[in-house]
Coordinates of C-alpha atoms in Angstrom, one line a residue:
X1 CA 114.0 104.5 142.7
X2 CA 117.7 104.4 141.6
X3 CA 118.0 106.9 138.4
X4 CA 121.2 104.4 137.1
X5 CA 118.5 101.6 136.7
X6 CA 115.8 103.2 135.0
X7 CA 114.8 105.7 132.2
X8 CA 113.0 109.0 133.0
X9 CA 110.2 109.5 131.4
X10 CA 108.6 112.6 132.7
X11 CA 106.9 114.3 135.8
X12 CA 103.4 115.3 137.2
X13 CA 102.7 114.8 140.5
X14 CA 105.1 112.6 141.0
X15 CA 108.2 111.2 138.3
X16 CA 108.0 108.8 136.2
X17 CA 110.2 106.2 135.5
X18 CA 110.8 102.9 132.9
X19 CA 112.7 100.1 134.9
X20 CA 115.4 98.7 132.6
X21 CA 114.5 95.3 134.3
X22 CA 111.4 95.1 132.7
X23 CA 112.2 96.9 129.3
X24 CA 111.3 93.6 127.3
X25 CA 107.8 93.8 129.0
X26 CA 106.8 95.8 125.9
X27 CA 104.9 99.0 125.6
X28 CA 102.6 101.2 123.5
X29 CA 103.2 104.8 123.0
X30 CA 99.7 106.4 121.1
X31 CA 97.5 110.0 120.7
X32 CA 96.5 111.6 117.9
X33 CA 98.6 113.4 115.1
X34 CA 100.6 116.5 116.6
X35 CA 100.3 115.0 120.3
X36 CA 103.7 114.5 120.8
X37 CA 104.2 110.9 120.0
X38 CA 107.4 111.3 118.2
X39 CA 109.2 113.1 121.4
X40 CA 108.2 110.7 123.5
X41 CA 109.8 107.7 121.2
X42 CA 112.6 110.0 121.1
X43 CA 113.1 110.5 124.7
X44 CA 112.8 106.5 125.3
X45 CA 115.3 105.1 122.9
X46 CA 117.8 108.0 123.6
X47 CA 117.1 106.8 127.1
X48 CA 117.5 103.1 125.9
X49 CA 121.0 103.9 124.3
X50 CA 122.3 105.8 127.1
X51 CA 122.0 103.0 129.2
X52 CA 123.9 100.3 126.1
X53 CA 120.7 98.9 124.8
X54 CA 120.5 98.6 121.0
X55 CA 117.3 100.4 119.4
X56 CA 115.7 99.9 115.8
X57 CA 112.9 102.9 114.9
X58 CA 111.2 103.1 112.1
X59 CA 111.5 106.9 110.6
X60 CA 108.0 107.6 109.1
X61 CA 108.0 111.3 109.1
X62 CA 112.1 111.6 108.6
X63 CA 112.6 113.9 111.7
X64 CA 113.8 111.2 113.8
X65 CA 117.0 111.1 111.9
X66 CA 118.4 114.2 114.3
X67 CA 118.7 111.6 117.1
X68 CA 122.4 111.3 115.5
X69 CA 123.3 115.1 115.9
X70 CA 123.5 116.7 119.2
X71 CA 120.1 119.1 120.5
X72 CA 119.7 120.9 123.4
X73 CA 119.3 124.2 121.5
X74 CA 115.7 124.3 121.1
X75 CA 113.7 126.3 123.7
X76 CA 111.0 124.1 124.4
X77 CA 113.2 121.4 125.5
X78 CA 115.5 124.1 127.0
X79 CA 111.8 125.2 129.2
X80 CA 111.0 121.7 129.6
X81 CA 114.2 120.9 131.2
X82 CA 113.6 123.9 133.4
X83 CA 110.0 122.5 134.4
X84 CA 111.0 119.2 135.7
X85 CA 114.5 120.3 136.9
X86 CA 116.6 118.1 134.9
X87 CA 120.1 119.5 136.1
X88 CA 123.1 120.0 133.6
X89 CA 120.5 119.2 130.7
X90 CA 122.5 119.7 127.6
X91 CA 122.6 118.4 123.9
X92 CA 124.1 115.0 123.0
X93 CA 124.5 113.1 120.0
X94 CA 123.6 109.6 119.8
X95 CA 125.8 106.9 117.5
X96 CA 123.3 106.4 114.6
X97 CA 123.2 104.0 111.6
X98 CA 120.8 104.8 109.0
X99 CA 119.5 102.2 107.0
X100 CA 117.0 102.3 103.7
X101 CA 115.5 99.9 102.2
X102 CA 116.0 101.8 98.3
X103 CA 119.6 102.6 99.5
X104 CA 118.9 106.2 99.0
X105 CA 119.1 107.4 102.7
X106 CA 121.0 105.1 104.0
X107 CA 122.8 101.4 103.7
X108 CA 120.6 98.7 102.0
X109 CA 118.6 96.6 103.7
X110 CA 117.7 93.0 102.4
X111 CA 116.7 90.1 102.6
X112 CA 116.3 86.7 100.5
X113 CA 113.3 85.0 99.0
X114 CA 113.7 81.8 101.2
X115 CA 114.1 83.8 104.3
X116 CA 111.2 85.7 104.0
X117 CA 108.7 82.4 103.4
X118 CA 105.7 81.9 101.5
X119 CA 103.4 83.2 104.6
X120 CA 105.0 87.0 104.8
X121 CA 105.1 86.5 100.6
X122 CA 101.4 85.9 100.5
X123 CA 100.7 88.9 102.5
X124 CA 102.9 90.9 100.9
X125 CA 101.7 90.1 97.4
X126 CA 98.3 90.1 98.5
X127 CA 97.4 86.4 98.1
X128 CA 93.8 84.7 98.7
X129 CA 94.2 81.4 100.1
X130 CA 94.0 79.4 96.8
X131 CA 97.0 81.4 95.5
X132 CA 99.2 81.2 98.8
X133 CA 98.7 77.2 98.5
X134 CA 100.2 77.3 95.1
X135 CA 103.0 79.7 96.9
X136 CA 103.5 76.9 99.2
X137 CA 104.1 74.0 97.0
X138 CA 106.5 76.5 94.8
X139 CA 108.4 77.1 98.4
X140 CA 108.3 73.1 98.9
X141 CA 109.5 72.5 95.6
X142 CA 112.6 74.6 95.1
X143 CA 113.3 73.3 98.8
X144 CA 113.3 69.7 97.6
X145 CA 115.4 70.2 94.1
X146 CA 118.0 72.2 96.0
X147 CA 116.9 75.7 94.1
X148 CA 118.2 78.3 96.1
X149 CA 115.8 81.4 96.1
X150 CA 117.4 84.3 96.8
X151 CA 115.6 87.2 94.4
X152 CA 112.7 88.3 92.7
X153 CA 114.0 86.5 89.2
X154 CA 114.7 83.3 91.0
X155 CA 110.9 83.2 92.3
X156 CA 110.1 84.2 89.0
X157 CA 111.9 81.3 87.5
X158 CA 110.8 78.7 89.8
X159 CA 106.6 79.7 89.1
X160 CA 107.1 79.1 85.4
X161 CA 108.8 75.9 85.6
X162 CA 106.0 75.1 88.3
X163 CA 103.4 76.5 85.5
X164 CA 105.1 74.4 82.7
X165 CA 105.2 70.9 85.0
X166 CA 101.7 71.9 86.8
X167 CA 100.4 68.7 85.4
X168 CA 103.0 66.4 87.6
X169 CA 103.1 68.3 90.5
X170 CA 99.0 68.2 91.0
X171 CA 99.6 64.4 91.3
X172 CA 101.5 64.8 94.4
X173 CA 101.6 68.2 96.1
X174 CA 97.3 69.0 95.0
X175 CA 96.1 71.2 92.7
X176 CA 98.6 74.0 90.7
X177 CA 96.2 75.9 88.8
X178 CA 98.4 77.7 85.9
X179 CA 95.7 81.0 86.8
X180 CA 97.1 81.3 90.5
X181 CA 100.4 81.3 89.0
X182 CA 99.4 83.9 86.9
X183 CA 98.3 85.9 89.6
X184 CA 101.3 85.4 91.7
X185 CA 103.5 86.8 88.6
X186 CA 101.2 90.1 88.1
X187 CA 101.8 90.7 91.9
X188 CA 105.1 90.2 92.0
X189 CA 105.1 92.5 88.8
X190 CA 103.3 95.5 90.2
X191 CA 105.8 94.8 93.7
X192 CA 108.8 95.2 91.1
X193 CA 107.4 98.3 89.8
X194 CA 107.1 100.0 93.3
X195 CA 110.5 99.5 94.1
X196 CA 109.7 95.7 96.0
X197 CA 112.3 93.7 94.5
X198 CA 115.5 96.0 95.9
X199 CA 114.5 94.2 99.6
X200 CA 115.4 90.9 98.1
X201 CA 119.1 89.7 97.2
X202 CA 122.4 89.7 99.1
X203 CA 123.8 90.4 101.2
X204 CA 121.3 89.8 103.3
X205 CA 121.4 91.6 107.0
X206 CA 123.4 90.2 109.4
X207 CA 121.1 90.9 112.2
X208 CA 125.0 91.2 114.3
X209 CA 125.0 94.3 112.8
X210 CA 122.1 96.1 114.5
X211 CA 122.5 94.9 117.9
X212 CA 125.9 96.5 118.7
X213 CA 127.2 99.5 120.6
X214 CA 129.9 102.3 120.4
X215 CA 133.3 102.7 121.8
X216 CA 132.0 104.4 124.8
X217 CA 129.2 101.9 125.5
X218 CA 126.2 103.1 124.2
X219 CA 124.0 101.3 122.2
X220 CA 123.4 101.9 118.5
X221 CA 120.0 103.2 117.5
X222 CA 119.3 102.0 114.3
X223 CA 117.1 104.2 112.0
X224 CA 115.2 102.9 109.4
X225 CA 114.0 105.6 106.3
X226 CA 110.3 104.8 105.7
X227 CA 109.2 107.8 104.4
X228 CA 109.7 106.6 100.9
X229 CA 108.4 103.1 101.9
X230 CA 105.4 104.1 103.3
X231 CA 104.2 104.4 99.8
X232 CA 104.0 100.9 100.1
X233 CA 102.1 100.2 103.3
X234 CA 102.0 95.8 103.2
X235 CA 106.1 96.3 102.1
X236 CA 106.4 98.4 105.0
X237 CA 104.9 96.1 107.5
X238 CA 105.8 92.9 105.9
X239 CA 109.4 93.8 106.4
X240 CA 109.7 94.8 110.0
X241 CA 107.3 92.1 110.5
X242 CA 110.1 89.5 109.5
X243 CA 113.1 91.3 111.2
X244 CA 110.9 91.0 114.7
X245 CA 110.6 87.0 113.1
X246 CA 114.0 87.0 112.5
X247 CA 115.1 88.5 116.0
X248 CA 112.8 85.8 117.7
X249 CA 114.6 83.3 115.6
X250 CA 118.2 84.0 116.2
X251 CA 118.4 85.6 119.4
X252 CA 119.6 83.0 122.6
X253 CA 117.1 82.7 125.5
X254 CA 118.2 84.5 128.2
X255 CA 115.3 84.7 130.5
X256 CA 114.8 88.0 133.2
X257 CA 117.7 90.0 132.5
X258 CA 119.1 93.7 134.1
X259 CA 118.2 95.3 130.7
X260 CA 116.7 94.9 127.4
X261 CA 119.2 93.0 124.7
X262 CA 117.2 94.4 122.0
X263 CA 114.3 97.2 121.7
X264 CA 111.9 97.4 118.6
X265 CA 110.0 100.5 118.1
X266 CA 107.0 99.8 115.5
X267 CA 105.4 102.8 114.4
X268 CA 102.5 103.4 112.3
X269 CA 101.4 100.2 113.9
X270 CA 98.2 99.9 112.5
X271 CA 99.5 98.4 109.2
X272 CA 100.9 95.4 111.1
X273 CA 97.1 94.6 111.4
X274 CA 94.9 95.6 108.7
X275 CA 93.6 93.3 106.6
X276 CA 95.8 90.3 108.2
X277 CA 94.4 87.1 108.6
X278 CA 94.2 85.3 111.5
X279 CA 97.0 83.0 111.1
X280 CA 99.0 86.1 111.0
X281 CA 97.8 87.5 114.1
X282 CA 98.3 84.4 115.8
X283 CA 101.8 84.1 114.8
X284 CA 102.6 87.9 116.0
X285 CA 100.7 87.1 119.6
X286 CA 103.0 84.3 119.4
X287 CA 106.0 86.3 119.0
X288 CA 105.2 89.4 121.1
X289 CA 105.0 86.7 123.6
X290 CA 107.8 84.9 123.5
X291 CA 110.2 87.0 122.8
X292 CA 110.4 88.7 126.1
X293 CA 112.3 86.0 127.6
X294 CA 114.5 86.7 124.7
X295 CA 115.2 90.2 125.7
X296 CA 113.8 92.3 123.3
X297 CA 111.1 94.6 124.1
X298 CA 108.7 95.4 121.3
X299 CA 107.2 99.1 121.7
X300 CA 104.1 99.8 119.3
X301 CA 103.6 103.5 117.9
X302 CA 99.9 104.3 117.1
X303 CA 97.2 106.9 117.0
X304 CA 94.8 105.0 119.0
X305 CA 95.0 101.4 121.3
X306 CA 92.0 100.4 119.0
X307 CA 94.9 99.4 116.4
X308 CA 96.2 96.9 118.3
X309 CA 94.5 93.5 118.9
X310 CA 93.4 93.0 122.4
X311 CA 95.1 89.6 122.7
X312 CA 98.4 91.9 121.4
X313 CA 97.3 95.1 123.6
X314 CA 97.1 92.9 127.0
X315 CA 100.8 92.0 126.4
X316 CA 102.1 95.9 126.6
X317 CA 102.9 97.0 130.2
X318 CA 104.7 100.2 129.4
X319 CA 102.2 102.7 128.3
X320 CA 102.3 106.7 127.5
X321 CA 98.8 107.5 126.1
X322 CA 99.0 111.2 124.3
X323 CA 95.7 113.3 123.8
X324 CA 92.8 111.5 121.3
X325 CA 89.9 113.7 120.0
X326 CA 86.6 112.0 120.7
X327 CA 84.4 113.7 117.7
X328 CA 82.7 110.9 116.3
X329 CA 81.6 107.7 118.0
X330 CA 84.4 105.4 116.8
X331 CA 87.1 108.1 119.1
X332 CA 84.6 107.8 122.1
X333 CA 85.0 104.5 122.0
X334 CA 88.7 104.6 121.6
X335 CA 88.9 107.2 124.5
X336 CA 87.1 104.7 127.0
X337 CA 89.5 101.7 125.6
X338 CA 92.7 103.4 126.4
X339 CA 91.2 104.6 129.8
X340 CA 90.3 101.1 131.2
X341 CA 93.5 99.9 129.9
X342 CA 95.0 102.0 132.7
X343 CA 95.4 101.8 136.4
X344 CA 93.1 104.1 137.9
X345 CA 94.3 107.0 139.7
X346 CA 91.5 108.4 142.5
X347 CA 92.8 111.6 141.9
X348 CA 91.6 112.1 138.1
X349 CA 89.5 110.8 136.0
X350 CA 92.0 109.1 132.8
X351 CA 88.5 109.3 130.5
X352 CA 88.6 113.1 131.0
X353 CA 92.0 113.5 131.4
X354 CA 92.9 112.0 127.7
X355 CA 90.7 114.5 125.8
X356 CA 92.1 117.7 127.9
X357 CA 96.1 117.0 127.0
X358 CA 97.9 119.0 125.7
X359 CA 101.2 119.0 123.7
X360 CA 103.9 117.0 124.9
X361 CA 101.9 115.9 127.8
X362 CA 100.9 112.3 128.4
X363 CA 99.3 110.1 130.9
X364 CA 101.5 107.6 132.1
X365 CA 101.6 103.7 133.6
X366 CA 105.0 101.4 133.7
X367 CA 105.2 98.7 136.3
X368 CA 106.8 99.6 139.4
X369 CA 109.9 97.5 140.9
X370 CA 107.3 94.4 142.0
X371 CA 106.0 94.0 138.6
X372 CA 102.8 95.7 139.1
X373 CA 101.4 98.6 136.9
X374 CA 101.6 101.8 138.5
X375 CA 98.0 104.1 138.9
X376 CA 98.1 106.0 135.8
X377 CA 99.6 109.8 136.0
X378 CA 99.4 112.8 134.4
X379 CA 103.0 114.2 133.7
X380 CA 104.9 116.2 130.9
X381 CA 107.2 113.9 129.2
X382 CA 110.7 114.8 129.6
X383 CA 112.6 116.1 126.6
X384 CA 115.4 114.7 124.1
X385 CA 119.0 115.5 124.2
X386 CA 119.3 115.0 120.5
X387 CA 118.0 116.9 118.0
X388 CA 114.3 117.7 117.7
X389 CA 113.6 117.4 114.1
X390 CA 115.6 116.2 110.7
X391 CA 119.1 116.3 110.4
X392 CA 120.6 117.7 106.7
X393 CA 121.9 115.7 104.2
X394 CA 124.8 116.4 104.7
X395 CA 124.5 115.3 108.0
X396 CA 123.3 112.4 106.9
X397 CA 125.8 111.4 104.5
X398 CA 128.5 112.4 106.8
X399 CA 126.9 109.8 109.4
X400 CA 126.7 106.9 107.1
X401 CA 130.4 107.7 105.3
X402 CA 131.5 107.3 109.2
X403 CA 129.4 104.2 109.9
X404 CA 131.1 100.9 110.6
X405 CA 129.2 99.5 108.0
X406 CA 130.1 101.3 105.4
X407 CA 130.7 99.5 101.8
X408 CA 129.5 96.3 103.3
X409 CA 125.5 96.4 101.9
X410 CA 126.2 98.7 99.4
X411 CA 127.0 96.2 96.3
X412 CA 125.0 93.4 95.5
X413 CA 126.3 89.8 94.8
X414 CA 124.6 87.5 92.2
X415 CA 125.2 84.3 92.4
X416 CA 124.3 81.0 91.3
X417 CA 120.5 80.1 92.0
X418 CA 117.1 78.7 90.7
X419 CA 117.7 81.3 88.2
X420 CA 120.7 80.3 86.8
X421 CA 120.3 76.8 87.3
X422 CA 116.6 76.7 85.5
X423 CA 117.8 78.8 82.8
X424 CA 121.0 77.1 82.5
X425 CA 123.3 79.4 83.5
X426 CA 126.3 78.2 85.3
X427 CA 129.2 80.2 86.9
X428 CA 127.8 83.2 87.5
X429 CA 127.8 85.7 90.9
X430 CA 130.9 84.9 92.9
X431 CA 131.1 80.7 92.5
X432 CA 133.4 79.3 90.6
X433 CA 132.7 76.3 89.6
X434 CA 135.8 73.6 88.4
X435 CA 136.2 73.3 84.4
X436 CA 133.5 70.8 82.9
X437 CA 134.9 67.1 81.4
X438 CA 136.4 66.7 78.1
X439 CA 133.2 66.3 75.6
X440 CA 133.5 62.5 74.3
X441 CA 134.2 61.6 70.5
X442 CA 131.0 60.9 68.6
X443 CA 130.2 57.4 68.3
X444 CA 127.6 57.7 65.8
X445 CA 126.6 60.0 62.9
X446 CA 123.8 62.5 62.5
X447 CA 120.9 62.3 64.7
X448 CA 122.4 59.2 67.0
X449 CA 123.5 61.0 69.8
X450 CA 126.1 63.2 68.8
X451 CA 125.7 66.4 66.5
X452 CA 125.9 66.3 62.7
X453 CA 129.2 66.0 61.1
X454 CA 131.1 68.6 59.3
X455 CA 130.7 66.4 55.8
X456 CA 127.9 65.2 54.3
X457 CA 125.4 61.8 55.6
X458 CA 128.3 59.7 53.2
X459 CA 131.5 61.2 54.4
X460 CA 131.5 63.1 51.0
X461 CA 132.0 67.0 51.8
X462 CA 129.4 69.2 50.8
X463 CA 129.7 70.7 47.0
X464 CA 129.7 74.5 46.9
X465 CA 127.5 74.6 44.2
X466 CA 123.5 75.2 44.7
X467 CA 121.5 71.6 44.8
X468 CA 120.6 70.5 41.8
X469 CA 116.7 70.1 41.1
X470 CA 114.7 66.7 41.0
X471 CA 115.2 64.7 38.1
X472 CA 111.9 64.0 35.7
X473 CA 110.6 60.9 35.9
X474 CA 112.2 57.9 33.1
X475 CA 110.4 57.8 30.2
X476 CA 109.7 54.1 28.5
X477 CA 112.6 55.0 26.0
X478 CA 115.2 57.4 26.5
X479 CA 113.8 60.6 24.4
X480 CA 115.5 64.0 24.5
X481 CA 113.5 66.4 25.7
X482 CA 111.4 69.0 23.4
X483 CA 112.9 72.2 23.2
X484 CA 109.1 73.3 23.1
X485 CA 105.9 71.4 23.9
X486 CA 104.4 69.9 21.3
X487 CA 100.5 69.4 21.4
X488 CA 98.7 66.4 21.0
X489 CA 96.6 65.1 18.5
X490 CA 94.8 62.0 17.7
X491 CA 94.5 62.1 14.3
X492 CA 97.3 60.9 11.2
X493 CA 99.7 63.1 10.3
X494 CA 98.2 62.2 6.1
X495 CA 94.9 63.0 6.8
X496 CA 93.4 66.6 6.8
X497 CA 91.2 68.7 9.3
X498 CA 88.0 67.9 6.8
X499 CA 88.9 64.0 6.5
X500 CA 89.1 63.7 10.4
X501 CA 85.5 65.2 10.7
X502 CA 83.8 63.3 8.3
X503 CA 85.1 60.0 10.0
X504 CA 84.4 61.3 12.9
X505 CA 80.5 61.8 12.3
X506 CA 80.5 58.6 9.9
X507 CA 81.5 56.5 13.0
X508 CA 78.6 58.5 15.3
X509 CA 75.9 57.5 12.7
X510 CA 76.8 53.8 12.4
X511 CA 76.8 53.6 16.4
X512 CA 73.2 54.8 16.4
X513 CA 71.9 53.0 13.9
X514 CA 73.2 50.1 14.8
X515 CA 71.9 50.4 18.5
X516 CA 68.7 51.2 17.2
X517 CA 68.4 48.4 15.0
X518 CA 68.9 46.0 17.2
X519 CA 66.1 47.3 19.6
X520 CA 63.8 46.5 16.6
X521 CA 64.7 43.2 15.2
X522 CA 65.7 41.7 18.3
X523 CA 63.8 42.9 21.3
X524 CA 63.5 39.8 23.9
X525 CA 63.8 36.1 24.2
X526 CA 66.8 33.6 24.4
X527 CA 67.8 33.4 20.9
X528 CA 67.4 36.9 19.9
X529 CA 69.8 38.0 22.4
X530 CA 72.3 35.4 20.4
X531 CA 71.3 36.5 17.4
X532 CA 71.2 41.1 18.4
X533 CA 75.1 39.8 19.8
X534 CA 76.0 38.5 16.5
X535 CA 74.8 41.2 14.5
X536 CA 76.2 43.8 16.9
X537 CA 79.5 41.6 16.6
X538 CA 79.6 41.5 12.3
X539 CA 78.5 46.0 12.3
X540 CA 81.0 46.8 15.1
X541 CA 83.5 44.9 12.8
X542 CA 82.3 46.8 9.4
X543 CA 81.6 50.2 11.3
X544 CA 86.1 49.7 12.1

């Protein structure tokens, strides 16, 4: 096998090689914790790069980043070099761009609203069904009003004007229940709080940038600092879920090709998977898929081959399978799984050969230049010339300060969006927008149209002085008024307090005697009523 077309990858019985030809043909690299797993990523995309391939890795554990500084020093890899006769082995450095998604460890990474779509937003946010509908009509909304959703406060914007107009939309998208909108703005809360909303904005990444090489032709590896993110598990996943969407998206078919356009390492693959619904799945078998005859080869990075779907697991041909302890029934069963994914080998059993690896050993299966899996071996995985373990800070920053990227991500650009444009904001970010019309002369006064004049509703200006209070209503003549009230009275001002009682009682008696008489002389009949009128009539006069 020609060594300028193909990656070593280590040696038992007999070497072990990864044709370039069939690097997009995808792989899995898996074992338990401590088995070696790291190394072996190590050893592949250094091998990758050498050879002008572009690599993305996801640093979990943050001792990938020494891939940018040059190894060789440490003994194990010195003896390992020794073991499998790797002449002139000798430390090497490897161009590196870090990247970060917090912007701590490396250049931003982000990403807008629209691009990510309501699908990777439901997961993300942890949506039921009901509430990733709603997400879906907000998505189709600010599509069809030209609302431009670029970060978390133009989402944020766009589900309370969907909340306030729920009642119109139900008519003609289905039901907007003001509750699932609720729900969508507590989870996009508690995202914001965990550091979420840095991943969305501009400038978004220009994918350009990852898939590049060096002056002397080797291919960038691009580093991604997770060890922060990891704290956030669906974050994690969700976002190098959408850049292997977005490399399927904007990378040209090219069909079989000599090498590998792209390669995507995914490790801790397991999160990809948990808890995702099956239109998920389906779209990543679609994509794993497909995307080979893109170029890109998509390597998954996992403790056991249980993590990985079956209809996902039959698409990896590449495999290195590190030690798994079979304790409990569940590892058992993973043990047999990742054996009869193999080849077999008539020489060893791979069932008993998985639980009896040790460190930095693997068993091993790539296809062979026919396109056929290779019997599984047993080999010792060849070792890194780049640093095993971290690089410093200072390393780091010195790496990024020298990265032809540098000052590109690191500022953010606000500019006009559903934000702005729902809240009435205009000309901010980095449009300019042209100076707005001369506002008309008012036409009418007051309320009509145009806003209240300076004078008053006469074209009298305003007096300085406080109003002045209601007037009393006219009186039948024109009196002054009292100085003080004066009470009333309904006796004369001639008569005394003793003559107004005595009249008083005088008129009480007569009415009673009067009504009593007239019960007695005239009690019924015609002309006795007459007659009790007329004497009522002739005492009403005397009693005034």
């Amino acid at each position: 096998m020609a060594d300028d077309t193909s990656i070593f990858v280590g040696a038992g019985d007999s070497d072990q090689y990864l044709l370039l030809k069939f690097g997009n043909r995808h792989g899995l690299i898996a074992g338990a914790t401590g088995t070696g797993k790291t190394v072996s990523l190590q050893t592949l995309a250094e091998g990758f790069s050498a050879y002008g391939v572009p690599v993305f890795m996801a640093d979990v554990k943050g001792d990938l980043s020494g891939i940018s500084q040059a190894g060789g020093t440490n003994p194990r890899a010195v003896e390992r070099a020794q073991q499998l006769k790797i002449d002139g082995y000798a430390g090497r450095a490897f161009p590196t761009v870090f990247w970060d998604l917090f912007g701590a460890k490396g250049h931003p990474v982000r990403t807008t609203v629209s691009e990510i779509g309501p699908v990777l937003m439901a997961r993300l946010l942890q949506l039921n069904d009901t509430q990733e509908g709603v997400l879906n009509i907000v998505f189709k909304v600010a599509d069809e009003q030209g609302l431009l959703l670029l970060d978390f406060k133009d989402l944020q914007a766009v589900l309370q004007w969907t909340a306030e107009n729920a009642g119109s939309l139900t008519t003609r998208y289905g039901n907007v229940g003001k509750q699932s909108v609720g729900t969508i703005q507590r989870a996009l809360l508690t995202l914001e709080q965990q550091g979420g909303e840095r991943f969305f904005g501009e400038p978004a990444l220009d994918l350009k940038d990852m898939i590049r090489t060096d002056v002397a032709g080797l291919g960038v590896i691009n580093v991604l600092a997770a060890d922060r993110l990891m704290e956030s598990p669906k974050l994690y996943s969700t976002f190098l879920l959408w850049l292997l969407s977005e490399l399927f998206q904007v990378m040209p078919e090219v069909g079989d090709v000599e090498k590998p356009k792209f390669v995507f390492f995914f490790d801790e693959a397991h999160l990809l998977f948990d808890d995702a619904p099956k239109a998920l799945l389906d779209k990543i078998e679609q994509v794993v898929r497909l995307i080979r005859s893109k170029g890109v080869g998509v390597y998954f990075v996992s403790q056991s081959p249980l993590d990985v779907p079956e209809t996902v697991l039959g698409q990896l041909s590449n495999r290195v399978q590190h030690a798994l302890r079979a304790f409990t029934p569940k590892d058992q069963k993973a043990v047999k799984t990742a054996a009869d994914t193999f080849r077999p080998n008539k020489k060893f059993s791979a069932a008993e050969a998985i639980v009896e690896l040790g460190v930095g050993e693997a068993l091993v299966s790539c296809l062979d230049a026919k396109g056929v899996p290779t019997p599984v071996e047993r080999c010792f995985i060849a070792p890194p010339r780049g640093r095993i373990g971290p690089a410093t800070d200072a390393e780091r920053a010195a790496a990024i300060k020298a990265s032809p990227l540098a000052g590109k991500y690191e500022q953010t650009v606000d500019r006009d969006s559903a934000y702005g444009v729902l809240m009435g904001r205009a000309g901010g970010g980095q449009v300019q927008h042209e100076a707005p019309p001369p506002t008309p002369a008012p036409r009418r006064r007051g309320q009509y149209d145009t806003p209240p004049p300076a004078v008053g509703p006469w074209g009298i200006p305003p007096a300085d002085e406080p109003a002045k209070p209601k007037p009393e209503p006219r009186l039948r003549e024109a009196q002054p008024v009292p100085s003080s009230p004066v009470p009333k009275t309904t006796a004369r001002h001639s008569d005394s307090i003793t003559t107004t009682i005595v009249k008083s009682a005088a008129r009480t008696a007569t009415n009673i005697a009067v009504r009593e008489a007239s019960k007695a002389i005239f009690g019924s009949g015609r002309n006795a009523g007459i007659l009790g009128g007329l004497v009522r009539g002739v005492l009403g006069g005397l009693q005034k």
